[in-house]
Short mmCIF file of C-alpha atoms in Angstrom, two decimals:
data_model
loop_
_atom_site.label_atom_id
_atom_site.label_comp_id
_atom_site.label_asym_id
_atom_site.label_seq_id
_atom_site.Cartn_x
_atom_site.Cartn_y
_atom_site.Cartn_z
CA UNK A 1 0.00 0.00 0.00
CA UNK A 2 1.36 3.45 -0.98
CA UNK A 3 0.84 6.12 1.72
CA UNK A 4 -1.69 9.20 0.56
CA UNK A 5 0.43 12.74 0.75
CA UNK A 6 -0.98 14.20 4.42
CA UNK A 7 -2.93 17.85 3.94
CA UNK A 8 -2.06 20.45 6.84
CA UNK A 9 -4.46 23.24 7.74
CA UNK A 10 -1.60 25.12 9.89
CA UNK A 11 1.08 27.38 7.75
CA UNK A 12 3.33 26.64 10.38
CA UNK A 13 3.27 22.75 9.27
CA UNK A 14 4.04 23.49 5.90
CA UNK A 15 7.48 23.28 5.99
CA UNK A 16 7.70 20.32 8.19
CA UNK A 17 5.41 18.63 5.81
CA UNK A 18 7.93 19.30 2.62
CA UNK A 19 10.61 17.65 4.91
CA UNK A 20 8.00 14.57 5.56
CA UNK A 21 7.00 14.10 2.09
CA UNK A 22 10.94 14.30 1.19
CA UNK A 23 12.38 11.83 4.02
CA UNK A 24 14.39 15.17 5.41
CA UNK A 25 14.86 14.57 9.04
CA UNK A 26 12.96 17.29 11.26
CA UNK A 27 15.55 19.14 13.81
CA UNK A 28 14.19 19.83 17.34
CA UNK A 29 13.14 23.43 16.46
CA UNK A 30 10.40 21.49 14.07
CA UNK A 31 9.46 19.37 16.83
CA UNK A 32 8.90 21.83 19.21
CA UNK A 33 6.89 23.48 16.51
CA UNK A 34 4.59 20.35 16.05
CA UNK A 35 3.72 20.66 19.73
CA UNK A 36 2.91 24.53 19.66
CA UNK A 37 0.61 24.05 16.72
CA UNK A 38 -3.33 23.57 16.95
CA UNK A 39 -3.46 21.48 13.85
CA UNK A 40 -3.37 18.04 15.40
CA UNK A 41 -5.36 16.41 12.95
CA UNK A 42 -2.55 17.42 10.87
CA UNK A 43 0.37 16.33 12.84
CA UNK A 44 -1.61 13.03 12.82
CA UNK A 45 -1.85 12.26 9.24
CA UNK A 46 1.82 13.51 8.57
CA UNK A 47 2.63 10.79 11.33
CA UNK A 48 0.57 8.16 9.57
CA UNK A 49 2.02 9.25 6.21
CA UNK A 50 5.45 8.04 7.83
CA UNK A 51 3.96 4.72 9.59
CA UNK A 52 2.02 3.60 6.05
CA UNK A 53 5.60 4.28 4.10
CA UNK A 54 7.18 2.01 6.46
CA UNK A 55 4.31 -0.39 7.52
CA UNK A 56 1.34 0.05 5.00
CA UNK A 57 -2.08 -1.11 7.24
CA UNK A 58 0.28 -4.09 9.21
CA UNK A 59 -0.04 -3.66 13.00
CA UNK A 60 2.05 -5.92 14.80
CA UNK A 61 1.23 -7.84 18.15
CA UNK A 62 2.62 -10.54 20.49
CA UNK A 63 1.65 -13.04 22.87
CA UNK A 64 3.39 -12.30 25.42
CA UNK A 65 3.45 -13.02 29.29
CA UNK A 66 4.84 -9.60 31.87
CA UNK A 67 5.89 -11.11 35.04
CA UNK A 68 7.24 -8.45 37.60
CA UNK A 69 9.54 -10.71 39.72
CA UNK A 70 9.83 -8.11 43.05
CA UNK A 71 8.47 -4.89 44.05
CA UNK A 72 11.19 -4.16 46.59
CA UNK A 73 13.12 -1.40 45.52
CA UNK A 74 15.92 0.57 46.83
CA UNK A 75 14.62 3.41 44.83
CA UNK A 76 11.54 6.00 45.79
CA UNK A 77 11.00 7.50 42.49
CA UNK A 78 8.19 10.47 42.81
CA UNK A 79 6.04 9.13 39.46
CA UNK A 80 6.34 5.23 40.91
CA UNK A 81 3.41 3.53 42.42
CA UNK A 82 4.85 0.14 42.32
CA UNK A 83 8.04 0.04 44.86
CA UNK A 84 7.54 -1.16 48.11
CA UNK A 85 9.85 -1.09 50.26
CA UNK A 86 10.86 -4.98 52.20
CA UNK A 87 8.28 -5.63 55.04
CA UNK A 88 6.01 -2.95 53.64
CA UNK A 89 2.31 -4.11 53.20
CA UNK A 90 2.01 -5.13 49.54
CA UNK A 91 5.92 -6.08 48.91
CA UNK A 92 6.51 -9.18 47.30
CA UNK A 93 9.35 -11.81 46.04
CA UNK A 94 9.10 -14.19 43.98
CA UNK A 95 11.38 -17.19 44.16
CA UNK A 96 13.35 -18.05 41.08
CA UNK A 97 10.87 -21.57 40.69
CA UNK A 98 7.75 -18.71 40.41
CA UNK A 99 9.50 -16.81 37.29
CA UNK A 100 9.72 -20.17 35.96
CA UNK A 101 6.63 -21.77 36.85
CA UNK A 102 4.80 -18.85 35.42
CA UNK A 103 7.00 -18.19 31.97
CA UNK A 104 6.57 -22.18 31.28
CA UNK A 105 2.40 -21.32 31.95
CA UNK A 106 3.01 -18.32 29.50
CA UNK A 107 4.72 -20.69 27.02
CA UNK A 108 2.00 -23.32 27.34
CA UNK A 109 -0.33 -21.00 26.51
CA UNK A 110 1.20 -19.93 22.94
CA UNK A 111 3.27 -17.04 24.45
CA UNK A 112 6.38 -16.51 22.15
CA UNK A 113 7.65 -13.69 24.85
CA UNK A 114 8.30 -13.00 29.07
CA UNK A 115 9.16 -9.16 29.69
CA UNK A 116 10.18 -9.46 32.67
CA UNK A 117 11.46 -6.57 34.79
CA UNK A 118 11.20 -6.12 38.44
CA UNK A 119 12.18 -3.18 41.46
CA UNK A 120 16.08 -2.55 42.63
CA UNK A 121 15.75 -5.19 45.46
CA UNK A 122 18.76 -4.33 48.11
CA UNK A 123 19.82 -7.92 48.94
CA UNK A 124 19.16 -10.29 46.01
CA UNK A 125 22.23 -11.52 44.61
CA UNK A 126 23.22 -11.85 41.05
CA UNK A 127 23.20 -15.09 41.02
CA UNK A 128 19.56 -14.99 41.34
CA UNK A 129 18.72 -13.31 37.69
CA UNK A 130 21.33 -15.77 36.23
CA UNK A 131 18.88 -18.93 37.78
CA UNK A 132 15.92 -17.31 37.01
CA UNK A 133 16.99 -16.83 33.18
CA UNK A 134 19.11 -20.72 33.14
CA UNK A 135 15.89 -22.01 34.41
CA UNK A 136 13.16 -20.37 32.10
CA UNK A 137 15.76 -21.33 29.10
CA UNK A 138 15.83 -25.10 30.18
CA UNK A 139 11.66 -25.11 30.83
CA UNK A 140 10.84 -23.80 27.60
CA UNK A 141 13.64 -23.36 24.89
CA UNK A 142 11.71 -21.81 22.19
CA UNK A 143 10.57 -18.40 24.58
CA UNK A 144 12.14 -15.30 23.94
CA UNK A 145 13.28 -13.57 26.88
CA UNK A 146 13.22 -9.91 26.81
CA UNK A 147 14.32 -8.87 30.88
CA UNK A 148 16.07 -6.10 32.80
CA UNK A 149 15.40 -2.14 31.95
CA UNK A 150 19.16 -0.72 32.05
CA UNK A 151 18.37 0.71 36.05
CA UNK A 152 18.51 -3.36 36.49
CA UNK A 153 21.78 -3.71 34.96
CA UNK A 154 23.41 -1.16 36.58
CA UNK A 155 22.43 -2.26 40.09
CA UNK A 156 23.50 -5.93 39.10
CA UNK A 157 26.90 -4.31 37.99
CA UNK A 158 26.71 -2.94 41.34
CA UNK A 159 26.17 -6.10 43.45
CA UNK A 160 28.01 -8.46 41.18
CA UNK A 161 31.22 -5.79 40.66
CA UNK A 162 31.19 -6.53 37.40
CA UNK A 163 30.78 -3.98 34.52
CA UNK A 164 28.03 -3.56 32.42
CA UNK A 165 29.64 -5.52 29.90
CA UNK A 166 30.43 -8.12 31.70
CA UNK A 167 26.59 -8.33 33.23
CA UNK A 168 25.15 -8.43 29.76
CA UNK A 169 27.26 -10.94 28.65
CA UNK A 170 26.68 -13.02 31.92
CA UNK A 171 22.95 -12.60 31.33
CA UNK A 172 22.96 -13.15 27.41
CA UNK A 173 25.14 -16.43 28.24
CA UNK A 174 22.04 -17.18 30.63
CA UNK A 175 19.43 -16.78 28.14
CA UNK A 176 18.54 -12.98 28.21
CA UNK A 177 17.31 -12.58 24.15
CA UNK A 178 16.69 -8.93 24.01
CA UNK A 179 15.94 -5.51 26.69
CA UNK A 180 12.60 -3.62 27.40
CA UNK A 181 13.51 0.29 27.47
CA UNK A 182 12.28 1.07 30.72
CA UNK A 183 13.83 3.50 32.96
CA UNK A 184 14.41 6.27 30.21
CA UNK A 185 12.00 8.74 31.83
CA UNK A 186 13.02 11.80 30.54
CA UNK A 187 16.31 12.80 29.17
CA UNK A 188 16.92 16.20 31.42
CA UNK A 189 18.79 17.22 34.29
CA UNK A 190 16.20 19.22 35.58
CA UNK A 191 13.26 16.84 35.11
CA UNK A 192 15.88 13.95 36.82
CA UNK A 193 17.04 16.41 39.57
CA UNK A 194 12.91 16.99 40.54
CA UNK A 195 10.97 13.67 39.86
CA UNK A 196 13.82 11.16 39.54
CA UNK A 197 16.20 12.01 41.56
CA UNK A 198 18.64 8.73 43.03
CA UNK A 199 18.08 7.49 39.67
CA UNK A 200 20.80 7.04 37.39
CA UNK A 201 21.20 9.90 34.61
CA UNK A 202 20.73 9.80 30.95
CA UNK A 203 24.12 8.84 30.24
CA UNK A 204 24.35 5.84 32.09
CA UNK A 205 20.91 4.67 30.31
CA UNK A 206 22.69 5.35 27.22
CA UNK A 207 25.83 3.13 28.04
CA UNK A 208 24.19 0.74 29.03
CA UNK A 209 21.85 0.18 25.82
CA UNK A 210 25.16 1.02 23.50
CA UNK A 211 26.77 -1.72 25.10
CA UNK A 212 23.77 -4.12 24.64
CA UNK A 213 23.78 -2.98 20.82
CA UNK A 214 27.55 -3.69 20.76
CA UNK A 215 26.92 -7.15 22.12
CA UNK A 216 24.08 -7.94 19.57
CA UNK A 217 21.45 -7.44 21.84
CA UNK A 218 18.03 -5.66 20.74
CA UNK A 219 16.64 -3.21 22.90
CA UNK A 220 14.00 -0.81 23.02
CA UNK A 221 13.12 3.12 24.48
CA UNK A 222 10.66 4.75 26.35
CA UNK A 223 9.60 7.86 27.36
CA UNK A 224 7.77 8.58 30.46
CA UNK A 225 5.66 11.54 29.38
CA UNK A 226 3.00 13.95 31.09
CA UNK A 227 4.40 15.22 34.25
CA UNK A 228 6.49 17.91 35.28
CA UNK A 229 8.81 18.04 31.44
CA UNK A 230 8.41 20.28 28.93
CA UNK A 231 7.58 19.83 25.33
CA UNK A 232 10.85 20.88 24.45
CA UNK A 233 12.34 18.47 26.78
CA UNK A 234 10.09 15.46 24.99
CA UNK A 235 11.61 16.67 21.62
CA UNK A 236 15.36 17.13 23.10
CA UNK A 237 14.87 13.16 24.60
CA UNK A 238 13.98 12.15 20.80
CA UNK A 239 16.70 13.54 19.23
CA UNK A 240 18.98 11.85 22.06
CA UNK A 241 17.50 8.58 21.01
CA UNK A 242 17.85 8.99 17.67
CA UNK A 243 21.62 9.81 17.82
CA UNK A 244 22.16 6.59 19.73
CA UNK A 245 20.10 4.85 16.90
CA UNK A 246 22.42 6.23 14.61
CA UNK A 247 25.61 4.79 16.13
CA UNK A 248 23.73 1.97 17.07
CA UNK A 249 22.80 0.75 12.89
CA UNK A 250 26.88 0.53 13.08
CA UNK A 251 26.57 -2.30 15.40
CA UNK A 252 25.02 -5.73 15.72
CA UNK A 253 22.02 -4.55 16.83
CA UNK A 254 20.33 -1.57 17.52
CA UNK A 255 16.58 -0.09 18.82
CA UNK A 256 13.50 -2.14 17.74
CA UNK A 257 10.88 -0.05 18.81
CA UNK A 258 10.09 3.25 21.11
CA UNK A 259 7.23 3.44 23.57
CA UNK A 260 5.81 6.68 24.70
CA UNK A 261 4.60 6.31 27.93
CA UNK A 262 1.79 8.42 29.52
CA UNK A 263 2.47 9.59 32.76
CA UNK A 264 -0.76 7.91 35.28
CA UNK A 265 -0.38 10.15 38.59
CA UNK A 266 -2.87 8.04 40.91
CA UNK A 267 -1.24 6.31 43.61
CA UNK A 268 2.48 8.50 43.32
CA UNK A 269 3.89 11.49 44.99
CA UNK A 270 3.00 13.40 41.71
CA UNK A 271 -0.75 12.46 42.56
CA UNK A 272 -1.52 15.86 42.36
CA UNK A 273 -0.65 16.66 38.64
CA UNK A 274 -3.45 16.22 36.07
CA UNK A 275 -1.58 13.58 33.73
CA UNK A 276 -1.76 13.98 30.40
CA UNK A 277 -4.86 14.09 28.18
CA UNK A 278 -6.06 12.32 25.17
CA UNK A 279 -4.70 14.73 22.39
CA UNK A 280 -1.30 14.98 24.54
CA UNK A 281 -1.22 11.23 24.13
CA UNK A 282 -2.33 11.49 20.38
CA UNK A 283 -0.21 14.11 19.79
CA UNK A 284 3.01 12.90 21.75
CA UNK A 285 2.66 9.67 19.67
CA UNK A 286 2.46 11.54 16.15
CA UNK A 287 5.65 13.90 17.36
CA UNK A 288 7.52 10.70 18.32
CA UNK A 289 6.80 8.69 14.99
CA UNK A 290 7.55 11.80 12.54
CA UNK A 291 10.76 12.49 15.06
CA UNK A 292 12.46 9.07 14.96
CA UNK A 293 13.09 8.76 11.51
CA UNK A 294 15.60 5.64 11.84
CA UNK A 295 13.56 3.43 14.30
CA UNK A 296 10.88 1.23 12.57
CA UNK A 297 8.36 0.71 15.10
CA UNK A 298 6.24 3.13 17.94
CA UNK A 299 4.20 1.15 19.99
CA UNK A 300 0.89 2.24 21.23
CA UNK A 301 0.86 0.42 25.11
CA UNK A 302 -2.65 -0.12 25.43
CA UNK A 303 -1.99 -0.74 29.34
CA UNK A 304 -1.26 3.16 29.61
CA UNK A 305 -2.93 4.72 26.71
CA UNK A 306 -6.22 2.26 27.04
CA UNK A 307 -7.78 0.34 24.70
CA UNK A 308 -9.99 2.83 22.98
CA UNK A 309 -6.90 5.64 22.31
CA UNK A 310 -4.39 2.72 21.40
CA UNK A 311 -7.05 1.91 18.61
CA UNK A 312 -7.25 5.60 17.67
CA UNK A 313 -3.70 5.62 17.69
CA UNK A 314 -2.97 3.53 14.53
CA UNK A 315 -4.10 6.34 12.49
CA UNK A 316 -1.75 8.81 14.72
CA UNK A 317 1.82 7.06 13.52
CA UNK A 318 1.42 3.49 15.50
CA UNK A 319 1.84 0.77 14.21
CA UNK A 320 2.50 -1.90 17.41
CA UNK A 321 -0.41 -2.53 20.54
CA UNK A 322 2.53 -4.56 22.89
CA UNK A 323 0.31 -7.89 23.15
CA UNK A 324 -1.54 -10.15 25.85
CA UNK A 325 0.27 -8.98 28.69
CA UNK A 326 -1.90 -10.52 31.35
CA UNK A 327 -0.39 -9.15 34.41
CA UNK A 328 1.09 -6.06 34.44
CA UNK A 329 2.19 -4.24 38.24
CA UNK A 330 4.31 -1.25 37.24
CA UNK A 331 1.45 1.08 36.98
CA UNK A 332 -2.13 1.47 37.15
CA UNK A 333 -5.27 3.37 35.58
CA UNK A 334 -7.60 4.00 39.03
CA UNK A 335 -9.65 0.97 38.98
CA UNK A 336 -7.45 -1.36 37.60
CA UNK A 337 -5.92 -4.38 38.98
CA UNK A 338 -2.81 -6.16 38.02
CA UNK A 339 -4.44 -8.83 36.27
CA UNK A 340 -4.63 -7.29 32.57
CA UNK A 341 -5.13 -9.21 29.75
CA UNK A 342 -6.06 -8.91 26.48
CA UNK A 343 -6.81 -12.20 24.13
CA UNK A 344 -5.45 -12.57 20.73
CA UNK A 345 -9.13 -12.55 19.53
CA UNK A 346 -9.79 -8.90 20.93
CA UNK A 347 -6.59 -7.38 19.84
CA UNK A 348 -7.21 -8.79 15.95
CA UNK A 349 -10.77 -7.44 16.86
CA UNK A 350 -9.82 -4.21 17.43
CA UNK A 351 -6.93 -3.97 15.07
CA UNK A 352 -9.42 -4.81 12.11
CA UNK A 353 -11.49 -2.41 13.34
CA UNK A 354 -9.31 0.51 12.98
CA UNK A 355 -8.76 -0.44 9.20
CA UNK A 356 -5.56 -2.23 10.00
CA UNK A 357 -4.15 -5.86 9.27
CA UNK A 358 -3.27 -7.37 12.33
CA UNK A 359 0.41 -9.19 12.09
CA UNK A 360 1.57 -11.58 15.19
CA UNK A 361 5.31 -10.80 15.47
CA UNK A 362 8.42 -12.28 17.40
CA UNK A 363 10.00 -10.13 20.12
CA UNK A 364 12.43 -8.44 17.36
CA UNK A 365 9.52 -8.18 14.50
CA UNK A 366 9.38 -11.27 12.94
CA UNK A 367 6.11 -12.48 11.76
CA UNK A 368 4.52 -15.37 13.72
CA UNK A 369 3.26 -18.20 12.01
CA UNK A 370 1.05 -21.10 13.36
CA UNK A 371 0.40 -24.51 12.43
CA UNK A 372 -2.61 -26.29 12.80
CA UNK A 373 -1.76 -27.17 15.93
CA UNK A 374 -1.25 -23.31 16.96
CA UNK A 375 2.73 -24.10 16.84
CA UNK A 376 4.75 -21.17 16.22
CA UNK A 377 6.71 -21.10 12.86
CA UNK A 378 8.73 -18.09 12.69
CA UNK A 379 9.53 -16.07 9.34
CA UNK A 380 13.61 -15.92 8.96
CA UNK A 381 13.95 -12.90 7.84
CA UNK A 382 13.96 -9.90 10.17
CA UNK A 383 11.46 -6.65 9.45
CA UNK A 384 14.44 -3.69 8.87
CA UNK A 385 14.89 -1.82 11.80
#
């Protein structure tokens, strides 16, 4: 499928959409101006313009299986709603058999992925994510594991006294496939210094995914979105991912995908901020897509952005939902309980819905196929990232 040319109401677009329509990447001063103007309808068909030349009407999803192994953090992030700190009402550990247990429940059940990430717990050892990953790998081969935002690997290089390198390579040995991007937040000193503060800065993020792409390792960014940053901030943590991704297509691997996050305030010390609203989701979504010119995939997380603007978001430069999910503990829309799932009926549902061809992909974009007997047969060839 061919994209259409987008139309733009706002003079102020113009220009940005000559640099669309001729693959020119947009500098931050265009970014900022996508945010400042009132023509969001179209910044979202400039965005879509950009997901249809890559992706045409495919929207990918995964089976997949979340399992948050400890809330027990040393951490007490401002925006967080999950730590808990040990002997705290609510904290929890799980035992390396319960990882396990559940990823060889997840695999059972057609899962091709575990995302698995969990708090900074103070007196783990590192031996313990080594078993957990040696143990998933010898229950069920064939699962992809995708574990450990970078925060994680810098607090095993901590406890282990090991370097990053050495951690990754320990934990690929173990079975680690591929990272989550968690723990990118925003890419400011000021925004760090107020609602992150404790929390390693952007550099050490960066090292740690540039090491993971130097090691062959696939990983993926976020950006946590709707709180106390500015929209120039949002557009200065783009570029920053973008120049990584630019080193990064050097290397054996690189970013697969980048994940917008929007900000939920209930339960946090930022309770008292509004959060972000639909068209700030919509929008942020469109910005990121026409922004990140050299990373294939943004994902619409249907945990944070809900079901109904995930859907609306396929048109706005999305073309990934995340998948099945099932139990997700990180964060929570008032209401909601940890126990979110979504089948692989409803998502293909809703995907068709929005005009869209659902595609079931691996963790690093292959598409999924199934047998008869709903076994997986992955496609060798990887989508270009």
């Amino acid at each position: 499928m061919s994209a259409i040319a987008p139309e733009v109401s706002d003079p102020m677009l113009r220009p940005i959409a000559e640099k669309v329509l001729g693959g020119v990447v947009l500098s931050a001063a265009d970014g900022e101006t996508l945010y400042r103007s009132r023509d969001v309808h179209g910044i979202g068909r400039l965005a879509n313009f950009v997901r249809e030349s890559l992706h045409g009407d495919q929207t990918f999803y995964n089976r997949n299986r979340h399992i948050n192994y400890t809330n027990v953090c040393a951490l007490s992030c401002k925006f967080c709603s999950f730590y808990r700190k040990r002997g705290e009402e609510g904290a929890y550990e799980m035992p390396v058999e319960q990882v396990v247990e559940t990823a060889r429940k997840a695999a059972d059940g057609g899962a091709t992925e575990v995302h698995i990430v969990g708090g900074l717990h103070p007196w783990l050892k590192f031996d313990y994510y080594t078993d957990m990953l040696h143990g998933i790998t010898a229950a069920c081969p064939e699962l992809h594991i995708k574990a450990f935002t970078a925060i994680e690997i810098i607090h095993f290089s901590r406890i282990s006294r090991m370097s990053i390198a050495e951690v990754l390579t320990a934990l690929r040995n173990a079975g680690l496939g591929s990272m989550p991007g968690g723990g990118a937040e925003i890419f400011d000193d000021r925004v760090h210094d107020e609602v992150f503060k404790g929390k390693v800065r952007a550099d050490r993020w960066f090292e740690v995914h540039r090491t993971a792409h130097s090691l062959g390792i696939y990983t993926n960014a976020t950006m946590l979105y709707g709180h106390v940053e500015t929209p120039a901030e949002r557009i200065s943590h783009f570029v920053k991912l973008r120049e990584l991704q630019e080193q990064s297509l050097g290397m054996p691997a690189c970013f697969n995908c980048v994940i917008p996050l929007s900000f939920i305030p209930e339960q946090s010390e930022l309770g008292h901020l509004p959060g972000p609203t639909g068209l700030t989701d919509l929008r942020t979504l469109a910005i990121a897509r026409l922004m990140l010119n050299n990373i294939a995939h943004i994902k619409a997380f249907w945990i944070m952005q809900g079901i109904g603007l995930s859907q609306l978001a396929l048109d706005w430069g999305c073309d990934d939902l995340d998948g099945t999910v099932v139990w997700y503990d990180i964060t929570k829309r008032q209401g909601k309980g940890v126990h979110q799932e979504f089948h692989v009926e409803d998502i293909c549902r809703l995907i068709h819905e929005a005009g869209r061809t659902p595609v079931e992909r691996d963790t690093v974009y292959r598409p999924v196929r199934r047998n008869a007997a709903g076994r997986v047969e992955v496609e060798a060839a990887m989508t270009e990232n």
